[in-house]
Amino acid sequence: MSLTYAFGKNTIFSSQIFMYSKYCFGFVNLKPVLPGHVLVASFRVVQRFSDLTSEEVSDMYISAQKIGKIVEREYNGTSLSLVMQDGPEAGQTVPHCHVHIIPRKVGDFVENDDIYKEINKSTRVDNEEREPRSLEEMDKEATHLRQFF
Ligand code: AMP
């Protein structure tokens, strides 16, 4: 039996999850803007950062730090973008608090800050530039990352 988690109106399959902490889970992205773009979300479904308890905030960012070290290494990055779009006017499309963790390297975007435009485009229904990945592809990536946690 495969467990699923609600992430807004999306379903996250346990095969996408590579890390569990006390309050959060780390999972691979349906539409990564760069290789190794993963997410960490709270188990408790709240929309805004301010809705998290101190323990959840601490756990989420300690998890993001651990995940960042792994994805930067595994995807040959030299830096990280850690991004939270906290509310719809900040670009949040999934109303479930989460952090984007994205390995970065020289030249990955022509303009460095284009990454924010790409993150915003990634979930728009009319965005056909990036195909959603298959469950098989996401499973393979999550299986690889799971060994490090
Ligand atoms: P935001 O726009 O900041 O709320 O980010 C939402 C993120 O969730 C984007 O990076 C999407 O690609 C990602 N996403 C949406 N649906 C799924 C899904 N079913 N599995 C994994 N990632 C998803």
Tab-separated table of C-alpha atoms and ligand atoms in Angstrom:
chain	number	residue	atom	x	y	z
A	1	MET	CA	0.000	0.000	0.000
A	2	SER	CA	1.363	3.396	-0.942
A	3	LEU	CA	0.780	6.299	1.452
A	4	THR	CA	-0.093	9.644	-0.006
A	5	TYR	CA	0.066	13.156	1.375
A	6	ALA	CA	-2.072	16.080	0.336
A	7	PHE	CA	-0.095	19.079	-0.897
A	8	GLY	CA	-2.739	21.632	-1.756
A	9	LYS	CA	-4.845	19.944	-4.399
A	10	ASN	CA	-1.870	17.811	-5.410
A	11	THR	CA	-1.044	14.341	-4.177
A	12	ILE	CA	2.452	13.473	-3.017
A	13	PHE	CA	3.168	9.759	-3.219
A	14	SER	CA	5.406	8.104	-0.645
A	15	SER	CA	7.651	7.097	-3.543
A	16	GLN	CA	8.447	10.810	-4.001
A	17	ILE	CA	9.479	11.273	-0.373
A	18	PHE	CA	13.136	10.853	0.520
A	19	MET	CA	13.274	12.322	4.044
A	20	TYR	CA	11.063	12.355	7.097
A	21	SER	CA	11.748	14.473	10.160
A	22	LYS	CA	9.599	14.979	13.242
A	23	TYR	CA	7.393	17.643	11.632
A	24	CYS	CA	8.304	17.676	7.941
A	25	PHE	CA	8.866	15.614	4.843
A	26	GLY	CA	11.227	16.182	1.930
A	27	PHE	CA	10.084	15.201	-1.559
A	28	VAL	CA	11.113	15.451	-5.180
A	29	ASN	CA	9.482	17.951	-7.485
A	30	LEU	CA	6.983	17.315	-10.253
A	31	LYS	CA	8.405	20.223	-12.262
A	32	PRO	CA	11.916	21.053	-11.044
A	33	VAL	CA	13.310	24.326	-12.372
A	34	LEU	CA	16.825	22.850	-12.174
A	35	PRO	CA	18.146	19.344	-11.453
A	36	GLY	CA	17.880	18.593	-7.732
A	37	HIS	CA	15.103	21.136	-7.067
A	38	VAL	CA	13.300	19.517	-4.125
A	39	LEU	CA	10.839	20.664	-1.487
A	40	VAL	CA	10.368	20.304	2.263
A	41	ALA	CA	6.865	20.755	3.680
A	42	SER	CA	5.305	20.539	7.119
A	43	PHE	CA	3.143	17.495	7.908
A	44	ARG	CA	0.610	19.834	9.421
A	45	VAL	CA	-1.283	21.569	6.649
A	46	VAL	CA	-0.960	25.308	7.160
A	47	GLN	CA	-0.591	27.905	4.449
A	48	ARG	CA	1.640	30.539	5.965
A	49	PHE	CA	5.041	30.532	7.605
A	50	SER	CA	3.532	32.394	10.556
A	51	ASP	CA	1.127	29.482	11.090
A	52	LEU	CA	4.002	27.147	11.995
A	53	THR	CA	5.036	26.653	15.608
A	54	SER	CA	8.623	27.436	16.643
A	55	GLU	CA	9.349	23.710	16.758
A	56	GLU	CA	8.053	23.260	13.217
A	57	VAL	CA	10.044	26.251	11.931
A	58	SER	CA	13.186	24.915	13.538
A	59	ASP	CA	12.607	21.416	12.172
A	60	MET	CA	11.797	22.712	8.680
A	61	TYR	CA	14.969	24.781	8.401
A	62	ILE	CA	17.225	22.166	9.999
A	63	SER	CA	15.756	19.746	7.438
A	64	ALA	CA	16.330	22.264	4.635
A	65	GLN	CA	19.946	22.650	5.739
A	66	LYS	CA	20.502	18.851	5.718
A	67	ILE	CA	18.742	18.429	2.377
A	68	GLY	CA	20.643	21.368	0.889
A	69	LYS	CA	24.004	19.807	1.734
A	70	ILE	CA	22.983	16.572	0.031
A	71	VAL	CA	21.419	17.979	-3.135
A	72	GLU	CA	24.244	20.479	-3.637
A	73	ARG	CA	26.736	17.619	-3.519
A	74	GLU	CA	24.685	15.115	-5.521
A	75	TYR	CA	23.888	17.596	-8.318
A	76	ASN	CA	27.360	19.162	-8.420
A	77	GLY	CA	26.144	22.529	-7.255
A	78	THR	CA	28.316	25.220	-5.725
A	79	SER	CA	25.531	27.235	-4.078
A	80	LEU	CA	21.896	26.869	-3.059
A	81	SER	CA	18.699	28.828	-3.521
A	82	LEU	CA	16.445	28.348	-0.492
A	83	VAL	CA	13.118	29.911	-1.362
A	84	MET	CA	9.805	30.245	0.415
A	85	GLN	CA	6.890	31.906	-1.363
A	86	ASP	CA	4.834	32.776	1.680
A	87	GLY	CA	1.360	33.627	0.431
A	88	PRO	CA	-0.191	34.028	-3.037
A	89	GLU	CA	1.050	37.569	-3.628
A	90	ALA	CA	4.572	36.257	-3.033
A	91	GLY	CA	4.023	33.625	-5.742
A	92	GLN	CA	2.828	30.716	-3.595
A	93	THR	CA	0.658	28.434	-5.690
A	94	VAL	CA	0.296	25.546	-3.247
A	95	PRO	CA	-1.303	26.716	0.028
A	96	HIS	CA	0.781	24.398	2.207
A	97	CYS	CA	3.898	25.912	3.747
A	98	HIS	CA	7.085	24.642	2.069
A	99	VAL	CA	10.675	25.556	1.244
A	100	HIS	CA	12.219	25.111	-2.210
A	101	ILE	CA	15.795	23.815	-2.089
A	102	ILE	CA	17.625	24.275	-5.384
A	103	PRO	CA	21.268	23.503	-6.157
A	104	ARG	CA	22.894	26.325	-8.121
A	105	LYS	CA	25.982	26.603	-10.272
A	106	VAL	CA	27.670	29.151	-12.506
A	107	GLY	CA	25.643	29.887	-15.634
A	108	ASP	CA	22.540	27.885	-14.707
A	109	PHE	CA	20.474	30.966	-15.579
A	110	VAL	CA	21.574	33.805	-17.843
A	111	GLU	CA	20.316	36.261	-15.249
A	112	ASN	CA	20.732	34.833	-11.765
A	113	ASP	CA	17.380	36.067	-10.505
A	114	ASP	CA	15.535	34.464	-13.438
A	115	ILE	CA	15.217	31.501	-11.110
A	116	TYR	CA	12.379	33.314	-9.333
A	117	LYS	CA	10.490	33.749	-12.609
A	118	GLU	CA	10.975	30.050	-13.314
A	119	ILE	CA	9.724	29.016	-9.874
A	120	ASN	CA	6.629	31.106	-10.453
A	121	LYS	CA	5.996	29.615	-13.860
A	122	SER	CA	6.454	26.035	-12.726
A	123	THR	CA	2.950	25.368	-11.432
A	124	ARG	CA	0.882	27.559	-13.699
A	125	VAL	CA	-1.644	25.412	-15.511
A	126	ASP	CA	-1.050	27.322	-18.743
A	127	ASN	CA	2.707	26.773	-18.552
A	128	GLU	CA	3.606	24.210	-21.162
A	129	GLU	CA	7.320	24.933	-21.115
A	130	ARG	CA	7.998	22.235	-18.549
A	131	GLU	CA	6.359	18.821	-18.726
A	132	PRO	CA	5.423	17.197	-15.410
A	133	ARG	CA	7.787	14.322	-14.667
A	134	SER	CA	6.604	10.737	-14.526
A	135	LEU	CA	6.166	8.944	-11.209
A	136	GLU	CA	8.888	6.538	-12.338
A	137	GLU	CA	11.378	9.346	-12.837
A	138	MET	CA	10.530	10.916	-9.477
A	139	ASP	CA	10.709	7.525	-7.738
A	140	LYS	CA	14.202	6.970	-9.145
A	141	GLU	CA	15.424	10.324	-7.874
A	142	ALA	CA	13.824	9.886	-4.432
A	143	THR	CA	15.301	6.381	-4.109
A	144	HIS	CA	18.743	7.794	-4.778
A	145	LEU	CA	18.361	10.618	-2.249
A	146	ARG	CA	16.779	8.435	0.466
A	147	GLN	CA	20.041	6.610	1.173
A	148	PHE	CA	21.556	9.820	2.584
A	149	PHE	CA	18.940	10.296	5.331
B	1	AMP	P1	4.920	27.376	-4.849
B	1	AMP	O1	4.516	27.967	-6.164
B	1	AMP	O2	6.016	28.129	-4.146
B	1	AMP	O3	3.725	27.122	-3.967
B	1	AMP	O4	5.580	25.972	-5.196
B	1	AMP	C1	4.855	24.825	-5.488
B	1	AMP	C2	5.851	23.758	-5.892
B	1	AMP	O5	5.191	22.504	-5.800
B	1	AMP	C3	6.381	23.865	-7.332
B	1	AMP	O6	7.790	23.732	-7.344
B	1	AMP	C4	5.708	22.682	-8.035
B	1	AMP	O7	6.472	22.170	-9.111
B	1	AMP	C5	5.586	21.699	-6.882
B	1	AMP	N1	4.566	20.668	-7.050
B	1	AMP	C6	3.261	20.846	-7.384
B	1	AMP	N2	2.626	19.657	-7.437
B	1	AMP	C7	3.536	18.724	-7.103
B	1	AMP	C8	3.511	17.303	-6.970
B	1	AMP	N3	2.387	16.586	-7.183
B	1	AMP	N4	4.637	16.667	-6.641
B	1	AMP	C9	5.774	17.354	-6.418
B	1	AMP	N5	5.879	18.686	-6.514
B	1	AMP	C10	4.768	19.367	-6.860
